[in-house]
JSON list of C-alpha atoms in Angstrom, two decimals:
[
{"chain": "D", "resi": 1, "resn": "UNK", "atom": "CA", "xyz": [-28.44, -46.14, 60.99]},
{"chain": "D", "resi": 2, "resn": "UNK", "atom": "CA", "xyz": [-26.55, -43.48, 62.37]},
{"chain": "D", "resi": 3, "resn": "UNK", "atom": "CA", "xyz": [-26.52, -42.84, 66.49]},
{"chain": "D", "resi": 4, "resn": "UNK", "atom": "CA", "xyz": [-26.52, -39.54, 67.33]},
{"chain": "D", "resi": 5, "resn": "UNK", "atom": "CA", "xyz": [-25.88, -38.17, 71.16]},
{"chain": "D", "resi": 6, "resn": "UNK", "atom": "CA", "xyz": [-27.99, -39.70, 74.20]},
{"chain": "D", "resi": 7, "resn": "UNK", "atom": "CA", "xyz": [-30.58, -37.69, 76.13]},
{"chain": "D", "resi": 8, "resn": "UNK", "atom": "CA", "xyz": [-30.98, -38.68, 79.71]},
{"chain": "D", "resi": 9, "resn": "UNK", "atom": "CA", "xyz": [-34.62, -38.81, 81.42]},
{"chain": "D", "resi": 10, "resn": "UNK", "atom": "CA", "xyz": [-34.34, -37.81, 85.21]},
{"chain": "D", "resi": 11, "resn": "UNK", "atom": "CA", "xyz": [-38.00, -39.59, 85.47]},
{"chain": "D", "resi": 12, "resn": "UNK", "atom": "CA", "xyz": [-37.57, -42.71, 84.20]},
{"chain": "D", "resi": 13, "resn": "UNK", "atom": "CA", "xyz": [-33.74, -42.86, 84.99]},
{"chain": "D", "resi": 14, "resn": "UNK", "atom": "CA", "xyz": [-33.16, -43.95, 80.85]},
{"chain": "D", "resi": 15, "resn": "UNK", "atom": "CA", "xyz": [-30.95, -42.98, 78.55]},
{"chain": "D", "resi": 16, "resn": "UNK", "atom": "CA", "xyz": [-31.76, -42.40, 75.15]},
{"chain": "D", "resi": 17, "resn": "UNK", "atom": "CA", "xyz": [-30.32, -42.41, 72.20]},
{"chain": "D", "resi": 18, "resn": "UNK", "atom": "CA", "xyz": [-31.56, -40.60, 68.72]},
{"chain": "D", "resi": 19, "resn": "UNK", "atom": "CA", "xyz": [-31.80, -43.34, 65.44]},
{"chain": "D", "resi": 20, "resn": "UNK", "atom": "CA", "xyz": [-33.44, -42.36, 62.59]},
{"chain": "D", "resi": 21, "resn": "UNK", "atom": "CA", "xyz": [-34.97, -39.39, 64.21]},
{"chain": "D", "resi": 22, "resn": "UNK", "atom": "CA", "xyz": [-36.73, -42.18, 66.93]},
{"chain": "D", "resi": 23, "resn": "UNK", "atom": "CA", "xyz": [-35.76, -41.51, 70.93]},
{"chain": "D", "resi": 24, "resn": "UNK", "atom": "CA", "xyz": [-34.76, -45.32, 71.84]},
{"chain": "D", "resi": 25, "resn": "UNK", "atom": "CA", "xyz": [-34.49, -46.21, 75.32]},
{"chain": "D", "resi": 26, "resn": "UNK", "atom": "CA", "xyz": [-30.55, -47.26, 75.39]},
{"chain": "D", "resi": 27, "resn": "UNK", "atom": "CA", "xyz": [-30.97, -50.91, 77.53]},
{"chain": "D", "resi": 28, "resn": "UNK", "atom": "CA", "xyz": [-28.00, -51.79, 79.77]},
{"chain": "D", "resi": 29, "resn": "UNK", "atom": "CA", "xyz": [-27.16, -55.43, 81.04]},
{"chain": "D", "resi": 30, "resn": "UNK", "atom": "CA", "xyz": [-27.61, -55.80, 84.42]},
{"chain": "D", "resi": 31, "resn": "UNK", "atom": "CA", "xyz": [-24.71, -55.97, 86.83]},
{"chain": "D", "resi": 32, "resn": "UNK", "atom": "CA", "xyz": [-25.95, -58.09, 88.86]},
{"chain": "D", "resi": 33, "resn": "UNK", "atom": "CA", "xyz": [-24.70, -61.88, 88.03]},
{"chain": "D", "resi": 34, "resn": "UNK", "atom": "CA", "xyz": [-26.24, -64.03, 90.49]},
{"chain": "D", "resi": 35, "resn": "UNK", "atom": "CA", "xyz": [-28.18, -66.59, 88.59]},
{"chain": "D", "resi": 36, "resn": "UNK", "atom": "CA", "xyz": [-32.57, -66.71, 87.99]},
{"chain": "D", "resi": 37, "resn": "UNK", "atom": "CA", "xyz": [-33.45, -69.92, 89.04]},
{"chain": "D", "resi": 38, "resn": "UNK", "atom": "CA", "xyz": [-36.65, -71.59, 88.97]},
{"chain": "D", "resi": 39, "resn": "UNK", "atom": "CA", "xyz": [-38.39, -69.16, 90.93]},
{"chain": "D", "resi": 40, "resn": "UNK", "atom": "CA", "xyz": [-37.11, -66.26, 89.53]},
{"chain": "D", "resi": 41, "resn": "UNK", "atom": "CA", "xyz": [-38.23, -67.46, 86.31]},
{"chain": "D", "resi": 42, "resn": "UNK", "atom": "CA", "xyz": [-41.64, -68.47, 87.60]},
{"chain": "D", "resi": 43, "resn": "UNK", "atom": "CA", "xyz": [-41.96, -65.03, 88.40]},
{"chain": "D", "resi": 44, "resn": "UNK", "atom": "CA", "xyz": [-40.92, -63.19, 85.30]},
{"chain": "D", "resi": 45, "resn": "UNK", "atom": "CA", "xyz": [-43.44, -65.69, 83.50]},
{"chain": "D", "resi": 46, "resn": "UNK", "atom": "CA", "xyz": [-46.26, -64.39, 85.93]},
{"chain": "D", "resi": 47, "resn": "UNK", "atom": "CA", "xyz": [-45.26, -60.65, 85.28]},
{"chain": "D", "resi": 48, "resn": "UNK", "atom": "CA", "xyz": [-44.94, -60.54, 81.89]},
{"chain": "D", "resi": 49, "resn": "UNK", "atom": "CA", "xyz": [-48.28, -62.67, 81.18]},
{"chain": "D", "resi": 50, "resn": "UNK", "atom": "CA", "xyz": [-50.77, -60.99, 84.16]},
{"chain": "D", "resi": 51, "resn": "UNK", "atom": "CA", "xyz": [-48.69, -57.88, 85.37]},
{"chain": "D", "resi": 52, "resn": "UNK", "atom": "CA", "xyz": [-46.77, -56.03, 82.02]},
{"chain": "D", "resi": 53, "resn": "UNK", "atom": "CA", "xyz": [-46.55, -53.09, 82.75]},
{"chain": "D", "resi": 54, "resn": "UNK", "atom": "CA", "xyz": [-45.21, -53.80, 85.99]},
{"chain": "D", "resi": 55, "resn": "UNK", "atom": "CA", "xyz": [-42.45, -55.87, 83.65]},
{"chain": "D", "resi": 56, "resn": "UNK", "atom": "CA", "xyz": [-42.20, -53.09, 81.72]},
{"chain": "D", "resi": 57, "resn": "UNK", "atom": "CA", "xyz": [-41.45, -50.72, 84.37]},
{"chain": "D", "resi": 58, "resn": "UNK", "atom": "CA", "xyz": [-38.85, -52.92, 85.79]},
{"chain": "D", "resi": 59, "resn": "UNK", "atom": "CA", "xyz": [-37.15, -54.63, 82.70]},
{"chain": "D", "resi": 60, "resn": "UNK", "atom": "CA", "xyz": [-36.79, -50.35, 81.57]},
{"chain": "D", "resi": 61, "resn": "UNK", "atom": "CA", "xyz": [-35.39, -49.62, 85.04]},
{"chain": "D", "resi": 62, "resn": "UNK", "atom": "CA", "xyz": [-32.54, -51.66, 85.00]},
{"chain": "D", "resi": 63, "resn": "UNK", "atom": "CA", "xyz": [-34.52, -53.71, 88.73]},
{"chain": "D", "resi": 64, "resn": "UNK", "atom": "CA", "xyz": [-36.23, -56.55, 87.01]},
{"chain": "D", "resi": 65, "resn": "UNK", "atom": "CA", "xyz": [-32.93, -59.12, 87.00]},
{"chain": "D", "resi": 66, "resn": "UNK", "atom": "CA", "xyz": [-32.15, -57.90, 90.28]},
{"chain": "D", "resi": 67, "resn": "UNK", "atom": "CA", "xyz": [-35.82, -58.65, 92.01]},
{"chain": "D", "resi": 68, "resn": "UNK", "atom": "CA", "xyz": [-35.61, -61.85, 90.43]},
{"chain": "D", "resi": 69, "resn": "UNK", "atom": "CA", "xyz": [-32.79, -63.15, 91.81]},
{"chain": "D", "resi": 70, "resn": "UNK", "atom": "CA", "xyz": [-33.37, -61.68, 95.36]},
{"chain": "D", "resi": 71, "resn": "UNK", "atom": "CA", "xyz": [-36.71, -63.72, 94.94]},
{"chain": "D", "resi": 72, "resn": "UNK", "atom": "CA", "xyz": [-35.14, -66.38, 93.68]},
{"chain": "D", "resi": 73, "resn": "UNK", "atom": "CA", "xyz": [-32.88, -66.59, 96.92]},
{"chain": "D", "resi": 74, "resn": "UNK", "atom": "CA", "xyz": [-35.79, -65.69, 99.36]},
{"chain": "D", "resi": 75, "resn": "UNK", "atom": "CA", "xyz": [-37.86, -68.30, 97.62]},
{"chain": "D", "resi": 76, "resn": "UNK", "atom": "CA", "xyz": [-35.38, -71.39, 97.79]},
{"chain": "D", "resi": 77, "resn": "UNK", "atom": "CA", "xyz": [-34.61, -70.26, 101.42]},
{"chain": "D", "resi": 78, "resn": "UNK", "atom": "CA", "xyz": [-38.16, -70.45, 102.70]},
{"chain": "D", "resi": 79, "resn": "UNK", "atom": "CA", "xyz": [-38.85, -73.67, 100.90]},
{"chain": "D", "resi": 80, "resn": "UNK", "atom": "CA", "xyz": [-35.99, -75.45, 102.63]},
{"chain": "D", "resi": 81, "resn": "UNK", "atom": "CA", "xyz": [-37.45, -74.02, 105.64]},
{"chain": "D", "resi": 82, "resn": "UNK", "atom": "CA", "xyz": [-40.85, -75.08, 105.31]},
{"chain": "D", "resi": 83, "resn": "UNK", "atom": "CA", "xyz": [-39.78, -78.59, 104.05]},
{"chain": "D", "resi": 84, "resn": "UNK", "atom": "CA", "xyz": [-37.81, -79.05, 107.23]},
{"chain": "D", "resi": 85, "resn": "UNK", "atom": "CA", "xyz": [-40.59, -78.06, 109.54]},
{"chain": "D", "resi": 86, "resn": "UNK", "atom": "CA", "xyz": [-42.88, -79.85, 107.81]},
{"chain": "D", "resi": 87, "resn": "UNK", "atom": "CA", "xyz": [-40.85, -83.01, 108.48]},
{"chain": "D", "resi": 88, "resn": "UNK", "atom": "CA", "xyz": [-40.21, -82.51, 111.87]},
{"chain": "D", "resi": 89, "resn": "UNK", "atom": "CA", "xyz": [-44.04, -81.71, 112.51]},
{"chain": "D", "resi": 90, "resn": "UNK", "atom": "CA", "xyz": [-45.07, -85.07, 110.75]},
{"chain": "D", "resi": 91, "resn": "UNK", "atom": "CA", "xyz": [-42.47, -87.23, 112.40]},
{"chain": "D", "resi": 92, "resn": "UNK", "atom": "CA", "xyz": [-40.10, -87.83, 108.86]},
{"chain": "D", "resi": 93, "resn": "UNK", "atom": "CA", "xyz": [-36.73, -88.39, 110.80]},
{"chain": "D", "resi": 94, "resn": "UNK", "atom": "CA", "xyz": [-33.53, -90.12, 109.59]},
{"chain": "D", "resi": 95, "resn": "UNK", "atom": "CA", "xyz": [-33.89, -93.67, 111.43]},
{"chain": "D", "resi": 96, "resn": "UNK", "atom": "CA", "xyz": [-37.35, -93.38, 108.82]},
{"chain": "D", "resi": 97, "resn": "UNK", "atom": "CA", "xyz": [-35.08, -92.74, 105.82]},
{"chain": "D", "resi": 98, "resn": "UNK", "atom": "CA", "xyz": [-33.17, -95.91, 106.99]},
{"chain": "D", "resi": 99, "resn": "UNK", "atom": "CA", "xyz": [-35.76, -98.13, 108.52]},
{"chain": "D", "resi": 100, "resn": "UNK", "atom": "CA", "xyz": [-38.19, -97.62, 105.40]},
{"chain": "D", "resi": 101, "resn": "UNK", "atom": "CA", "xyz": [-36.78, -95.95, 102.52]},
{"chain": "D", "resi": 102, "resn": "UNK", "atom": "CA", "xyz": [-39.47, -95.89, 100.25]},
{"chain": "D", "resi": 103, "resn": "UNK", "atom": "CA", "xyz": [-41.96, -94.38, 102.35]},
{"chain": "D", "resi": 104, "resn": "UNK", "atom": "CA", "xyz": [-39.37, -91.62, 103.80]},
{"chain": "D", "resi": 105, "resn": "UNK", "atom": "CA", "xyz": [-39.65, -90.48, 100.19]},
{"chain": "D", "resi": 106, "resn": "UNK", "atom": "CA", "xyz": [-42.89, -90.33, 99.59]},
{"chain": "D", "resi": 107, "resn": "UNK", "atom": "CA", "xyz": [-43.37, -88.73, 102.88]},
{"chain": "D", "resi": 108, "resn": "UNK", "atom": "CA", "xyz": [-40.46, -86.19, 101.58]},
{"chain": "D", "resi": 109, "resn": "UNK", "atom": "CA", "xyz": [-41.78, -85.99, 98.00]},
{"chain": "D", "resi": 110, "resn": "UNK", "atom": "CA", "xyz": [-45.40, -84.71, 99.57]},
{"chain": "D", "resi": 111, "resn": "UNK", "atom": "CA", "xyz": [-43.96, -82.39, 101.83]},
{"chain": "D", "resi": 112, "resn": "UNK", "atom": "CA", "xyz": [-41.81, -80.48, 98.91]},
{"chain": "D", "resi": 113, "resn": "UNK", "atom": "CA", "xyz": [-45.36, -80.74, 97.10]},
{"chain": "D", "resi": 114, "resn": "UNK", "atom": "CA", "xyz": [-47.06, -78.40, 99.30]},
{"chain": "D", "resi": 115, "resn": "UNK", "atom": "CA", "xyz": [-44.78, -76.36, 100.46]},
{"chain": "D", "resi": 116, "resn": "UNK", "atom": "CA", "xyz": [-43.87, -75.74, 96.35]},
{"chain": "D", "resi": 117, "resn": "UNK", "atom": "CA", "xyz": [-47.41, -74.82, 96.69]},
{"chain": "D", "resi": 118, "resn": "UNK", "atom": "CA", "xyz": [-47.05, -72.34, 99.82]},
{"chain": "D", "resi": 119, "resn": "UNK", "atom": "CA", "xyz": [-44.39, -70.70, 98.03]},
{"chain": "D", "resi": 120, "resn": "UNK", "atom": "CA", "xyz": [-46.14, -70.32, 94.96]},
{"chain": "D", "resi": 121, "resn": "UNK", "atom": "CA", "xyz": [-49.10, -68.43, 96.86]},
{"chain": "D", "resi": 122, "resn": "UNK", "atom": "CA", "xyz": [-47.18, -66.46, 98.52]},
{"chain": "D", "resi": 123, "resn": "UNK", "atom": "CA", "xyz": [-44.21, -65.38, 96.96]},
{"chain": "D", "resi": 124, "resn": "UNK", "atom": "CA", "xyz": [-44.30, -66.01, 93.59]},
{"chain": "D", "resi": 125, "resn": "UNK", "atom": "CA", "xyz": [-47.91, -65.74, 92.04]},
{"chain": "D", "resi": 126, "resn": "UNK", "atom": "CA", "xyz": [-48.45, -62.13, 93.87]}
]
């Protein structure tokens, strides 16, 4: 297989490159090297399976690590956030976590439940 010079698309922002007389699209890594955690991976699951040619689009464009990531960030953020206020609303306080460890966790362990939940519905399953 022989490569041959690349053609650039000004419409899809690609390069590609000529093999076998077949126009491939010539992929780059991202840059970008902030880590996909959970969410960000929750995400790509739900665009490949319900939205792909959304995926497509993005995963072609060079964006989809990118997005990812900066949902990743924005996810884990707003979680911690609604955990906290969640706590303070229902009265889960430190003296609690001393007084009467076990249920301080449970309380804790239901709070991260829903607001994995919130998150889900908002950010991630959209």
């Amino acid at each position: 297989m022989k490569l041959k010079p690349k053609v650039h698309d000004n419409r899809n922002h690609l390069d590609y490159v000529l093999t076998d007389n077949y126009y491939l699209p010539a992929l780059r890594l991202p840059e970008d090297k902030r880590p996909i955690g959970r969410w960000g991976r929750l995400h790509k699951e739900y665009l490949k399976t319900y939205r792909p040619l959304l995926y497509n689009e993005l995963l072609l464009s060079g964006k989809l690590y990118t997005i990812l990531a900066d949902l990743d960030e924005q996810a884990a953020e707003r979680c911690c956030l609604i955990v906290h206020q969640m706590a303070q609303a229902e009265g889960i306080t430190e003296e609690m976590k001393a007084r009467d460890p076990v249920r301080w966790v449970q309380a804790m362990n239901s709070i991260r439940s829903r607001a994995e939940e919130i998150i889900q519905a908002e950010m991630i399953y959209v």
